[in-house]
Short mmCIF file of C-alpha atoms in Angstrom, two decimals:
data_model
loop_
_atom_site.label_atom_id
_atom_site.label_comp_id
_atom_site.label_asym_id
_atom_site.label_seq_id
_atom_site.Cartn_x
_atom_site.Cartn_y
_atom_site.Cartn_z
CA MET F 1048 -20.94 -30.55 -47.90
CA ARG F 1049 -24.66 -31.29 -48.18
CA LEU F 1050 -26.56 -30.95 -51.44
CA SER F 1051 -30.13 -30.15 -52.34
CA PRO F 1052 -32.62 -32.61 -53.88
CA ALA F 1053 -32.77 -30.30 -56.93
CA ILE F 1054 -28.99 -30.56 -57.53
CA VAL F 1055 -29.00 -34.35 -57.14
CA LEU F 1056 -32.04 -34.97 -59.36
CA ARG F 1057 -30.85 -32.65 -62.13
CA GLU F 1058 -27.59 -34.61 -62.21
CA ILE F 1059 -29.38 -37.97 -62.68
CA GLN F 1060 -32.53 -36.87 -64.52
CA GLN F 1061 -31.64 -38.96 -67.59
CA GLN F 1062 -31.85 -42.09 -65.47
CA LEU F 1063 -35.27 -41.34 -64.00
CA LEU F 1064 -38.42 -43.01 -65.30
CA PHE F 1065 -40.60 -39.89 -65.25
CA PRO F 1066 -39.82 -36.25 -66.19
CA LEU F 1067 -39.17 -33.84 -63.34
CA HIS F 1068 -40.99 -30.67 -62.32
CA PHE F 1069 -38.18 -28.76 -60.68
CA SER F 1070 -40.47 -26.03 -59.37
CA GLN F 1071 -41.76 -28.61 -56.87
CA ILE F 1072 -38.34 -29.86 -55.73
CA SER F 1073 -36.50 -28.44 -52.72
CA THR F 1074 -33.34 -26.39 -53.25
CA SER F 1075 -32.26 -26.51 -49.59
CA LEU F 1076 -28.84 -28.04 -48.92
CA THR F 1077 -29.97 -30.90 -46.68
CA LEU F 1078 -28.85 -34.21 -48.21
CA LYS F 1079 -25.86 -36.26 -47.11
CA ARG F 1080 -24.04 -38.79 -49.31
CA PRO F 1081 -26.03 -41.76 -50.70
CA VAL F 1082 -26.39 -45.11 -48.98
CA PHE F 1083 -27.67 -48.49 -50.15
CA LEU F 1084 -30.70 -49.52 -48.15
CA ALA F 1085 -30.40 -52.99 -46.65
CA ASP F 1086 -32.86 -54.60 -44.24
CA GLN F 1087 -33.60 -51.59 -42.11
CA THR F 1088 -36.45 -50.79 -39.78
CA GLN F 1089 -36.05 -46.99 -39.87
CA TRP F 1090 -35.47 -44.44 -42.63
CA PRO F 1091 -32.13 -42.59 -42.28
CA GLU F 1092 -32.42 -38.81 -41.88
CA ASN F 1093 -31.27 -36.30 -44.54
CA THR F 1094 -29.91 -39.05 -46.78
CA ILE F 1095 -30.12 -40.22 -50.39
CA CYS F 1096 -31.39 -43.80 -50.21
CA ILE F 1097 -30.73 -46.17 -53.14
CA ALA F 1098 -32.66 -49.45 -53.08
CA GLU F 1099 -33.45 -52.43 -55.26
CA GLY F 1100 -36.28 -53.35 -52.93
CA LEU F 1101 -37.55 -52.39 -49.50
CA SER F 1102 -38.14 -54.38 -46.34
CA SER F 1103 -41.73 -54.85 -45.26
CA SER F 1104 -41.17 -52.66 -42.20
CA LEU F 1105 -40.06 -49.74 -44.36
CA LEU F 1106 -42.88 -50.20 -46.88
CA THR F 1107 -45.43 -49.53 -44.15
CA LYS F 1108 -43.79 -46.25 -43.15
CA ARG F 1109 -43.92 -42.92 -44.89
CA ILE F 1110 -40.67 -41.63 -46.30
CA PRO F 1111 -39.59 -38.63 -44.19
CA LYS F 1112 -39.39 -35.27 -45.93
CA SER F 1113 -35.66 -35.14 -45.24
CA CYS F 1114 -34.98 -38.26 -47.36
CA LEU F 1115 -34.65 -38.86 -51.09
CA LEU F 1116 -35.45 -42.41 -52.26
CA LEU F 1117 -34.18 -43.71 -55.63
CA ILE F 1118 -35.66 -47.09 -56.53
CA HIS F 1119 -36.60 -49.26 -59.50
CA SER F 1120 -40.25 -49.11 -60.54
CA GLU F 1121 -41.01 -52.78 -59.76
CA THR F 1122 -41.33 -51.90 -56.09
CA VAL F 1123 -44.33 -49.67 -56.62
CA THR F 1124 -46.73 -49.44 -53.72
CA LYS F 1125 -49.48 -46.97 -53.05
CA THR F 1126 -47.40 -45.35 -50.30
CA LEU F 1127 -44.38 -44.92 -52.57
CA ALA F 1128 -46.38 -43.76 -55.59
CA ASN F 1129 -47.88 -40.90 -53.57
CA SER F 1130 -44.61 -39.86 -51.94
CA ARG F 1131 -42.86 -36.71 -53.18
CA GLN F 1132 -39.59 -38.08 -51.82
CA CYS F 1133 -39.62 -41.19 -54.01
CA PHE F 1134 -38.24 -41.18 -57.58
CA PHE F 1135 -38.32 -44.24 -59.83
CA LEU F 1136 -35.35 -45.30 -61.92
CA LYS F 1137 -35.39 -46.74 -65.43
CA GLU F 1138 -35.06 -50.51 -65.69
CA ASP F 1139 -31.60 -50.33 -67.28
CA CYS F 1140 -30.24 -47.99 -64.57
CA SER F 1141 -27.32 -49.63 -62.77
CA LEU F 1142 -27.55 -48.97 -59.04
CA PRO F 1143 -23.75 -49.27 -58.45
CA GLY F 1144 -23.18 -46.93 -61.40
CA LEU F 1145 -25.73 -44.49 -59.97
CA PHE F 1146 -24.08 -44.67 -56.56
CA ASN F 1147 -20.65 -43.90 -58.07
CA GLN F 1148 -22.08 -41.02 -60.09
CA LEU F 1149 -23.54 -39.44 -56.96
CA GLN F 1150 -20.31 -39.96 -55.05
CA GLU F 1151 -18.45 -38.03 -57.76
CA LEU F 1152 -21.05 -35.27 -57.52
CA PHE F 1153 -20.52 -34.96 -53.77
CA ASN F 1154 -16.76 -35.07 -54.30
CA LEU F 1155 -17.02 -32.04 -56.61
CA TYR F 1156 -18.84 -29.94 -54.01
CA ASP F 1157 -16.75 -31.17 -51.08
CA GLU F 1158 -13.56 -30.23 -52.94
CA TRP F 1159 -15.08 -26.82 -53.72
CA ASP F 1160 -15.92 -26.15 -50.09
CA ASP F 1161 -12.52 -27.42 -48.90
CA THR F 1162 -10.82 -25.09 -51.39
CA LEU F 1163 -12.89 -22.11 -50.19
CA GLN F 1164 -11.93 -22.82 -46.59
CA LYS F 1165 -8.23 -23.11 -47.42
CA LEU F 1166 -8.25 -19.89 -49.47
CA PHE F 1167 -10.03 -18.05 -46.69
CA ASN F 1168 -7.74 -19.36 -43.95
CA ARG F 1169 -4.64 -18.16 -45.76
CA GLU F 1170 -6.31 -14.83 -46.61
CA ASP F 1171 -6.02 -15.34 -50.35
CA THR F 1172 -7.52 -12.94 -52.89
CA LEU F 1173 -11.18 -12.46 -53.70
CA GLN F 1174 -10.46 -13.53 -57.27
CA SER F 1175 -9.15 -16.86 -55.98
CA LEU F 1176 -12.56 -17.53 -54.37
CA LEU F 1177 -14.31 -16.69 -57.64
CA ASP F 1178 -11.94 -18.81 -59.73
CA ALA F 1179 -12.42 -21.77 -57.41
CA SER F 1180 -16.19 -21.44 -57.90
CA TYR F 1181 -16.18 -21.45 -61.70
CA PRO F 1182 -16.39 -25.29 -61.94
CA VAL F 1183 -19.53 -25.22 -59.77
CA PHE F 1184 -21.45 -22.48 -61.57
CA LYS F 1185 -19.81 -23.02 -65.01
CA ASN F 1186 -20.19 -19.29 -65.58
CA PRO F 1187 -18.03 -16.24 -64.79
CA LEU F 1188 -18.46 -14.48 -61.45
CA VAL F 1189 -18.11 -10.79 -60.62
CA LEU F 1190 -18.04 -8.92 -57.31
CA ARG F 1191 -19.35 -5.34 -57.64
CA ARG F 1192 -19.36 -2.67 -54.97
CA ALA F 1193 -22.48 -0.67 -54.19
CA ASP F 1194 -21.11 2.14 -56.39
CA PHE F 1195 -20.95 -0.36 -59.34
CA LEU F 1196 -17.16 -0.53 -59.37
CA ILE F 1197 -15.85 -4.06 -59.99
CA GLN F 1198 -13.80 -5.30 -57.05
CA ALA F 1199 -12.98 -8.81 -58.38
CA TYR F 1200 -13.92 -11.13 -61.24
CA SER F 1201 -13.23 -14.65 -62.52
CA GLY F 1202 -10.01 -15.16 -64.44
CA ILE F 1203 -11.97 -16.98 -67.16
CA ILE F 1204 -13.18 -13.55 -68.35
CA ASP F 1205 -9.64 -12.63 -69.36
CA GLU F 1206 -9.19 -15.98 -71.12
CA LYS F 1207 -12.35 -15.79 -73.24
CA PRO F 1208 -12.70 -12.60 -75.34
CA GLU F 1209 -16.45 -13.17 -75.73
CA LEU F 1210 -16.85 -12.62 -71.97
CA ASN F 1211 -15.12 -9.22 -71.99
CA PRO F 1212 -18.42 -7.25 -72.21
CA ILE F 1213 -19.14 -8.35 -68.62
CA ILE F 1214 -16.38 -6.06 -67.32
CA ASN F 1215 -16.29 -3.56 -70.20
CA PRO F 1216 -16.57 -0.01 -68.73
CA VAL F 1217 -18.89 1.13 -71.53
CA ASN F 1218 -21.33 -1.68 -70.84
CA SER F 1219 -21.04 -1.04 -67.11
CA TYR F 1220 -21.94 2.62 -67.61
CA GLU F 1221 -25.01 1.66 -69.65
CA THR F 1222 -26.03 -0.83 -66.96
CA ILE F 1223 -25.62 1.80 -64.24
CA THR F 1224 -27.70 4.34 -66.18
CA LEU F 1225 -30.51 1.85 -66.77
CA SER F 1226 -30.43 0.37 -63.25
CA LYS F 1227 -30.78 3.70 -61.45
CA THR F 1228 -34.38 4.05 -62.69
CA ASP F 1229 -35.37 0.39 -63.09
CA PRO F 1230 -37.90 -0.69 -60.41
CA VAL F 1231 -36.80 -4.36 -60.55
CA PHE F 1232 -33.21 -3.41 -59.87
CA LEU F 1233 -34.06 -0.90 -57.14
CA GLU F 1234 -36.24 -3.48 -55.39
CA SER F 1235 -33.40 -6.01 -55.51
CA LEU F 1236 -31.16 -3.83 -53.29
CA GLU F 1237 -33.04 -4.97 -50.18
CA LYS F 1238 -33.04 -8.71 -50.94
CA LYS F 1239 -31.35 -10.89 -48.32
CA HIS F 1240 -31.28 -14.08 -50.42
CA ALA F 1241 -30.10 -14.97 -53.92
CA TYR F 1242 -32.22 -13.83 -56.87
CA PHE F 1243 -32.18 -13.37 -60.65
CA LEU F 1244 -31.88 -10.05 -62.47
CA PRO F 1245 -33.39 -10.00 -65.97
CA GLU F 1246 -31.34 -10.04 -69.16
CA TYR F 1247 -32.32 -6.54 -70.34
CA LEU F 1248 -30.27 -4.86 -67.59
CA SER F 1249 -26.83 -6.13 -68.59
CA GLY F 1250 -27.19 -8.27 -71.71
CA SER F 1251 -27.39 -11.61 -69.90
CA ARG F 1252 -29.43 -12.92 -67.00
CA GLU F 1253 -27.57 -12.63 -63.68
CA LEU F 1254 -27.77 -14.71 -60.53
CA CYS F 1255 -27.05 -12.31 -57.66
CA CYS F 1256 -26.54 -12.24 -53.92
CA ASN F 1257 -26.31 -9.00 -51.95
CA LEU F 1258 -23.71 -8.40 -49.23
CA PHE F 1259 -24.41 -6.01 -46.38
CA ASP F 1260 -22.10 -4.17 -44.00
CA HIS F 1261 -23.95 -3.67 -40.69
CA GLY F 1262 -27.29 -3.53 -42.47
CA VAL F 1263 -26.09 -1.30 -45.32
CA TYR F 1264 -25.92 -2.73 -48.86
CA SER F 1265 -22.23 -2.79 -49.80
CA HIS F 1266 -21.58 -5.39 -52.57
CA ARG F 1267 -23.31 -7.65 -55.07
CA LEU F 1268 -21.92 -11.09 -55.94
CA ILE F 1269 -22.95 -11.94 -59.51
CA VAL F 1270 -22.91 -15.05 -61.69
CA SER F 1271 -23.42 -14.07 -65.33
CA GLU F 1272 -25.43 -16.64 -67.30
CA SER F 1273 -23.03 -16.42 -70.24
CA LEU F 1274 -21.83 -20.00 -70.78
CA SER F 1275 -24.41 -22.38 -69.30
CA GLU F 1276 -27.91 -22.31 -67.86
CA LEU F 1277 -28.45 -21.30 -64.26
CA ASN F 1278 -31.33 -22.56 -62.13
CA GLU F 1279 -32.82 -21.94 -58.72
CA GLU F 1280 -30.80 -24.81 -57.24
CA HIS F 1281 -27.80 -22.49 -57.64
CA PHE F 1282 -29.34 -20.01 -55.15
CA PRO F 1283 -28.07 -21.67 -51.93
CA LEU F 1284 -24.69 -22.38 -53.56
CA LEU F 1285 -24.18 -18.68 -54.31
CA GLU F 1286 -25.27 -17.80 -50.78
CA HIS F 1287 -22.70 -20.31 -49.50
CA LEU F 1288 -19.96 -18.63 -51.55
CA ALA F 1289 -21.19 -15.18 -50.46
CA GLU F 1290 -20.49 -16.10 -46.82
CA TYR F 1291 -16.81 -16.67 -47.62
CA VAL F 1292 -16.61 -13.52 -49.74
CA HIS F 1293 -18.21 -11.46 -46.99
CA LEU F 1294 -15.83 -12.83 -44.35
CA LEU F 1295 -12.79 -12.19 -46.52
CA LEU F 1296 -13.99 -8.65 -47.24
CA HIS F 1297 -14.57 -8.10 -43.54
CA ARG F 1298 -11.07 -9.34 -42.72
CA THR F 1299 -9.01 -7.64 -45.41
CA GLU F 1300 -10.82 -4.54 -46.62
CA ARG F 1301 -9.11 -1.39 -45.31
CA ASN F 1302 -9.89 1.79 -47.25
CA PRO F 1303 -10.08 4.88 -45.00
CA GLN F 1304 -9.35 7.22 -47.91
CA GLY F 1305 -11.80 5.71 -50.36
CA ASP F 1306 -15.53 5.82 -50.77
CA THR F 1307 -16.24 3.38 -47.93
CA TYR F 1308 -15.15 3.40 -44.30
CA PRO F 1309 -15.96 0.08 -42.57
CA LEU F 1310 -17.90 0.76 -39.38
CA GLU F 1311 -15.66 -1.33 -37.11
CA GLU F 1312 -12.56 0.42 -38.49
CA LEU F 1313 -14.20 3.82 -38.04
CA LEU F 1314 -15.03 3.07 -34.39
CA THR F 1315 -11.52 1.67 -33.81
CA ASP F 1316 -10.00 4.88 -35.18
CA ILE F 1317 -12.29 6.92 -32.90
CA ILE F 1318 -11.34 5.11 -29.68
CA THR F 1319 -7.61 5.15 -30.56
CA GLN F 1320 -7.83 8.85 -31.54
CA LYS F 1321 -6.53 8.20 -35.05
CA LEU F 1322 -9.65 10.04 -36.16
CA THR F 1323 -10.56 13.22 -34.28
CA ASP F 1324 -12.27 15.31 -36.97
CA TYR F 1325 -15.88 15.27 -35.75
CA THR F 1326 -17.20 16.55 -39.06
CA MET F 1327 -15.71 13.52 -40.78
CA ILE F 1328 -16.87 11.23 -37.96
CA HIS F 1329 -20.42 12.57 -38.23
CA THR F 1330 -20.47 12.11 -42.02
CA ALA F 1331 -19.03 8.58 -41.90
CA LEU F 1332 -21.32 7.38 -39.10
CA SER F 1333 -24.41 8.84 -40.74
CA GLU F 1334 -23.83 6.54 -43.73
CA TYR F 1335 -24.61 3.65 -41.37
CA GLY F 1336 -27.64 5.37 -39.85
CA TRP F 1337 -25.75 6.41 -36.69
CA TYR F 1338 -26.72 10.04 -36.06
CA SER F 1339 -25.90 12.73 -33.50
CA SER F 1340 -29.51 12.60 -32.32
CA HIS F 1341 -29.13 8.95 -31.25
CA SER F 1342 -27.94 7.56 -27.92
CA TYR F 1343 -25.15 5.00 -27.57
CA CYS F 1344 -23.33 2.78 -25.10
CA CYS F 1345 -20.29 0.50 -25.22
CA MET F 1346 -19.58 -3.00 -23.91
CA THR F 1347 -16.08 -4.40 -23.35
CA ILE F 1348 -16.06 -8.18 -23.15
CA LYS F 1349 -13.31 -10.34 -21.72
CA MET F 1350 -13.24 -13.96 -22.83
CA SER F 1351 -12.57 -16.74 -20.37
CA SER F 1352 -8.94 -17.88 -20.23
CA SER F 1353 -10.14 -21.37 -21.16
CA MET F 1354 -11.51 -20.01 -24.44
CA GLY F 1355 -8.48 -17.94 -25.32
CA ILE F 1356 -8.43 -15.21 -27.95
CA GLN F 1357 -8.28 -17.43 -30.99
CA ASN F 1358 -9.38 -15.70 -34.17
CA ALA F 1359 -12.10 -18.23 -34.96
CA THR F 1360 -13.71 -17.94 -31.52
CA SER F 1361 -13.53 -14.15 -31.30
CA ASN F 1362 -14.74 -13.70 -34.89
CA TYR F 1363 -17.72 -15.92 -34.15
CA LEU F 1364 -18.52 -13.95 -30.99
CA CYS F 1365 -18.30 -10.64 -32.85
CA ARG F 1366 -20.76 -11.87 -35.47
CA HIS F 1367 -23.03 -13.38 -32.83
CA PHE F 1368 -23.23 -10.17 -30.80
CA GLU F 1369 -24.25 -8.27 -33.93
CA GLU F 1370 -26.98 -10.85 -34.54
CA ILE F 1371 -28.46 -10.76 -31.02
CA ILE F 1372 -28.04 -6.98 -30.60
CA PRO F 1373 -29.63 -5.15 -33.55
CA GLY F 1374 -28.01 -1.78 -34.18
CA SER F 1375 -24.59 -2.85 -32.87
CA CYS F 1376 -21.04 -3.09 -34.20
CA SER F 1377 -18.62 -5.61 -32.70
CA PHE F 1378 -14.86 -5.94 -33.22
CA ARG F 1379 -11.66 -7.10 -31.53
CA HIS F 1380 -9.36 -4.54 -29.90
CA GLU F 1381 -6.42 -5.01 -27.51
CA GLY F 1382 -7.32 -8.58 -26.60
CA ALA F 1383 -11.01 -7.88 -25.89
CA ILE F 1384 -14.25 -7.72 -27.83
CA ILE F 1385 -15.73 -4.24 -28.13
CA VAL F 1386 -19.45 -3.83 -28.85
CA PHE F 1387 -20.82 -0.36 -29.61
CA VAL F 1388 -24.62 -0.27 -29.45
CA ASN F 1389 -26.86 2.32 -31.07
CA LEU F 1390 -29.51 2.34 -28.33
CA SER F 1391 -31.88 4.41 -30.45
CA ARG F 1392 -31.97 1.53 -32.97
CA TYR F 1393 -32.23 -1.03 -30.16
CA ASP F 1394 -34.67 -0.23 -27.33
CA ASN F 1395 -33.14 2.94 -25.83
CA THR F 1396 -32.19 1.32 -22.50
CA VAL F 1397 -29.06 -0.30 -21.14
CA ASP F 1398 -31.20 -2.53 -18.89
CA GLY F 1399 -33.06 -3.90 -21.91
CA LEU F 1400 -29.74 -4.62 -23.58
CA LEU F 1401 -28.44 -6.49 -20.53
CA ASN F 1402 -31.64 -8.48 -20.07
CA ASN F 1403 -31.32 -9.82 -23.62
CA THR F 1404 -27.62 -10.68 -23.38
CA ILE F 1405 -26.96 -11.75 -19.78
CA MET F 1406 -27.85 -15.41 -20.34
CA PHE F 1407 -25.54 -15.70 -23.35
CA LEU F 1408 -22.72 -13.94 -21.48
CA ARG F 1409 -23.07 -16.22 -18.49
CA ASP F 1410 -23.45 -19.43 -20.50
CA SER F 1411 -20.38 -18.49 -22.56
CA PHE F 1412 -18.28 -17.54 -19.49
CA LEU F 1413 -17.92 -13.97 -20.73
CA LYS F 1414 -17.51 -11.02 -18.38
CA THR F 1415 -18.38 -7.55 -19.59
CA GLY F 1416 -18.05 -3.93 -18.59
CA ILE F 1417 -20.70 -1.53 -19.84
CA SER F 1418 -20.65 2.25 -20.05
CA ASN F 1419 -23.34 4.74 -19.20
CA PRO F 1420 -25.56 5.75 -22.14
CA VAL F 1421 -24.55 8.96 -23.92
CA SER F 1422 -26.35 11.20 -26.38
CA GLY F 1423 -24.63 11.97 -29.67
CA ILE F 1424 -21.29 10.90 -31.13
CA LEU F 1425 -18.89 13.29 -29.34
CA ASP F 1426 -18.40 10.99 -26.34
CA LEU F 1427 -18.05 7.61 -28.10
CA ARG F 1428 -14.38 7.33 -27.09
CA TYR F 1429 -15.26 8.05 -23.46
CA CYS F 1430 -17.99 5.40 -23.69
CA TYR F 1431 -15.27 2.91 -24.54
CA ILE F 1432 -13.06 4.12 -21.66
CA GLN F 1433 -15.98 3.80 -19.22
CA ALA F 1434 -16.65 0.24 -20.38
CA LYS F 1435 -12.97 -0.66 -20.09
CA LEU F 1436 -12.77 0.81 -16.57
CA ALA F 1437 -15.98 -0.95 -15.56
CA LEU F 1438 -14.58 -4.32 -16.62
CA GLU F 1439 -11.20 -3.74 -14.95
CA TYR F 1440 -12.42 -2.34 -11.64
CA GLY F 1441 -15.48 -4.59 -11.52
CA GLY F 1442 -13.29 -7.65 -12.02
CA LYS F 1443 -11.04 -6.44 -9.20
CA TYR F 1444 -13.65 -5.54 -6.58
CA GLN F 1445 -16.64 -7.65 -7.64
CA PRO F 1446 -15.10 -10.70 -9.41
CA PHE F 1447 -18.19 -12.86 -8.82
CA ARG F 1448 -20.31 -10.75 -11.20
CA TRP F 1449 -20.69 -11.31 -14.97
CA VAL F 1450 -21.73 -7.74 -15.79
CA HIS F 1451 -20.10 -4.60 -14.41
CA LYS F 1452 -21.74 -1.21 -14.97
CA PHE F 1453 -19.57 1.89 -14.80
CA ASP F 1454 -22.01 3.37 -12.28
CA ASP F 1455 -21.27 0.45 -9.94
CA ILE F 1456 -17.50 1.02 -9.83
CA THR F 1457 -17.33 4.82 -10.03
CA ILE F 1458 -16.44 5.32 -6.36
CA GLN F 1459 -13.65 2.72 -6.51
CA TYR F 1460 -12.31 4.43 -9.63
CA PHE F 1461 -12.38 7.85 -7.96
CA MET F 1462 -10.65 6.51 -4.86
CA GLU F 1463 -7.83 4.85 -6.80
CA CYS F 1464 -7.35 8.08 -8.76
CA CYS F 1465 -6.62 9.77 -5.41
CA LEU F 1466 -3.77 7.32 -4.84
CA LYS F 1467 -1.80 7.74 -8.04
CA GLU F 1468 0.95 9.81 -6.35
CA LEU F 1469 0.41 9.27 -2.61
CA PRO F 1470 0.30 6.15 -0.44
CA VAL F 1471 -2.92 5.33 1.39
CA HIS F 1472 -1.88 6.77 4.77
CA MET F 1473 -0.97 10.08 3.10
CA ALA F 1474 -4.15 10.42 1.03
CA CYS F 1475 -6.82 9.76 3.65
CA SER F 1476 -7.74 11.69 6.82
CA SER F 1477 -5.16 11.38 9.59
CA ARG F 1478 -8.03 11.50 12.12
CA LEU F 1479 -9.18 8.03 11.03
CA LEU F 1480 -5.66 6.65 11.35
CA VAL F 1481 -5.58 7.94 14.93
CA LEU F 1482 -8.83 6.09 15.68
CA LYS F 1483 -7.56 2.87 14.06
CA GLU F 1484 -4.38 2.97 16.12
CA HIS F 1485 -6.29 3.69 19.34
CA ASP F 1486 -8.64 0.76 18.64
CA ARG F 1487 -5.64 -1.51 18.04
CA LEU F 1488 -3.98 -0.56 21.33
CA HIS F 1489 -7.06 -0.40 23.55
CA ASN F 1490 -9.39 -2.91 21.88
CA SER F 1491 -12.02 -0.18 21.36
CA ASP F 1492 -14.40 0.34 18.43
CA TYR F 1493 -14.24 4.08 17.76
CA TYR F 1494 -13.22 3.78 14.09
CA ASN F 1495 -16.32 1.73 13.22
CA THR F 1496 -18.57 3.83 15.46
CA LEU F 1497 -17.72 7.03 13.58
CA LYS F 1498 -18.19 5.23 10.27
CA VAL F 1499 -21.70 4.08 11.21
CA TYR F 1500 -22.56 7.55 12.55
CA LEU F 1501 -21.61 9.13 9.21
CA GLN F 1502 -23.54 6.45 7.30
CA SER F 1503 -26.60 7.17 9.50
CA HIS F 1504 -26.49 10.84 8.51
CA LEU F 1505 -25.48 11.90 12.08
CA ASN F 1506 -28.58 10.25 13.58
CA ALA F 1507 -27.50 8.95 17.00
CA VAL F 1508 -30.58 6.75 17.52
CA GLN F 1509 -30.19 5.07 14.13
CA ALA F 1510 -26.43 4.62 14.60
CA SER F 1511 -26.82 2.99 18.03
CA LYS F 1512 -29.38 0.55 16.61
CA ARG F 1513 -27.05 -0.43 13.77
CA LEU F 1514 -24.21 -0.94 16.28
CA PHE F 1515 -26.50 -2.94 18.65
CA ILE F 1516 -25.54 -0.73 21.63
CA HIS F 1517 -27.51 1.49 23.98
CA ARG F 1518 -27.87 5.13 23.02
CA SER F 1519 -25.99 6.26 26.13
CA THR F 1520 -23.10 3.94 25.20
CA PHE F 1521 -23.05 5.43 21.74
CA LEU F 1522 -23.01 9.00 23.11
CA TYR F 1523 -20.13 8.04 25.39
CA ARG F 1524 -18.15 6.71 22.43
CA LEU F 1525 -18.90 9.86 20.46
CA GLU F 1526 -17.60 11.98 23.33
CA LYS F 1527 -14.35 9.94 23.40
CA ILE F 1528 -14.01 10.32 19.64
CA GLN F 1529 -14.28 14.08 20.00
CA GLU F 1530 -11.54 14.01 22.63
CA LEU F 1531 -9.26 12.01 20.34
CA ILE F 1532 -9.71 13.75 16.98
CA ASN F 1533 -11.91 16.83 17.56
CA VAL F 1534 -14.45 16.46 14.72
CA ASN F 1535 -16.67 19.43 13.88
CA PHE F 1536 -19.89 17.76 12.73
CA GLU F 1537 -21.10 21.09 11.34
CA ASP F 1538 -18.24 21.17 8.79
CA SER F 1539 -19.68 19.56 5.62
CA GLU F 1540 -16.32 19.54 3.81
CA LEU F 1541 -14.68 17.71 6.71
CA LEU F 1542 -17.49 15.14 6.80
CA PHE F 1543 -17.14 14.60 3.04
CA PHE F 1544 -13.37 14.08 3.43
CA LEU F 1545 -13.95 11.58 6.23
CA ALA F 1546 -16.43 9.63 4.08
CA ILE F 1547 -13.94 9.51 1.17
CA SER F 1548 -11.18 8.42 3.55
CA TYR F 1549 -13.28 5.48 4.73
CA HIS F 1550 -13.71 4.39 1.10
CA ILE F 1551 -9.96 4.70 0.48
CA LEU F 1552 -9.09 2.63 3.55
CA GLU F 1553 -11.55 -0.09 2.58
CA LEU F 1554 -10.19 -0.52 -0.97
CA ASP F 1555 -7.60 -2.93 0.48
CA ILE F 1556 -4.74 -1.25 -1.41
CA PRO F 1557 -1.19 -1.76 -0.11
CA ASP F 1558 0.10 1.28 1.76
CA SER F 1559 2.44 2.38 -1.03
CA VAL F 1560 2.24 4.64 -4.05
CA SER F 1561 -0.24 3.07 -6.50
CA GLY F 1562 0.33 2.75 -10.23
CA SER F 1563 -1.83 4.71 -12.58
CA GLY F 1564 -5.21 3.31 -13.56
CA PRO F 1565 -6.29 2.40 -17.06
CA GLN F 1566 -5.94 5.09 -19.65
#
């Protein structure tokens, strides 16, 4: 794990020659483990450099902003003295001792991050994440929901009676009452990065990081400054922990009867018909800013077989789709990734959505089916079915495409629906079968001639041009067709049935009863 210059310098400030002004030191987690500088011609990037002296080639070059140089004061040059990345050590500072001290510091944070990853991978409790973080912050941590209820807290609070006020219901009620009208607190609800809340709100200063569920404030991760001092270098560390907390919440939180209804779970229950009460659906969706006046669409995404459906890959893709498609909710369902998009919060068009995602889909070898846009929330389940059908039928009849719109496969879907109980030769017009058989026996072209005539809207001149034959030859063929199957070209229903039959025969379906399509 990388550390910030502020964390490193606060750890060794007693060994520095000059006092530090931490307001001028970066808190970004950019630095890798320390190295001893030997005779080098280039500065290493994002590294803590420890040196007794510097080569002449390095002395002539500016220290990059990504480096942190720790050096004894005898090697003072004008370039080094003016560099904000150079910090001078006291004469009695042992460089090997300093190196070992920094290694132990990195070990502490690496072990912390390794522990967080292991706890997350085995889906441990939220409290376990907070307990593992106590050695880093040296203060108790609390996870509060948006309604102020405590969802988890550090075990150290139970061990130390003096910390009990942090979770005491009476104190919590007083904090809630004060916070509801406090402008500093109300302003903090929109913050995307870590921040401090003042002491007067809860009795001690709090380092906080907000968690959001699809853009809606849902939780606050808090470090109470009860045991040791907190500083701004703790900001990125709390944000790092908040990522794990958010992922674990996203994975494990299931509370359909409580105060919150996670958006991805709500949409899953809608498409599986576990939830059919539209009053409840309307109320739950409106909490996320999804209203009946908005328009929506759905994407169903199939991952390449080479990528598989591993949790890590699909979870990343779900998060990434939500990042590149504002106003969307993405989740896994039945081996695919489902993305519902609130078009009213995006740009109102399916084409705009596709233009912004097609490159990512293609580069990631992802094929998608997309529904037609719908107005309101009543047809969200049918949006999902359209997207699923578009992906299935598009992959079958147009496998070379990355994106399949439902509009593009509607005819194929209709045709296959006609064949659920009858084989092909029983579902289409027998007249066309007569023409096909005649063509086979006599090497004629009547089947195709009639097809082109129908496609040309019964325009003989246009049809003959498309067939590359003389008009008189075409009229002769038409006369023979009439003799064979007696078509009344004034009968619109018959012409419609003939057109459908051509589509059925060209679907290349075996001449047997077809299985049912996707449900």
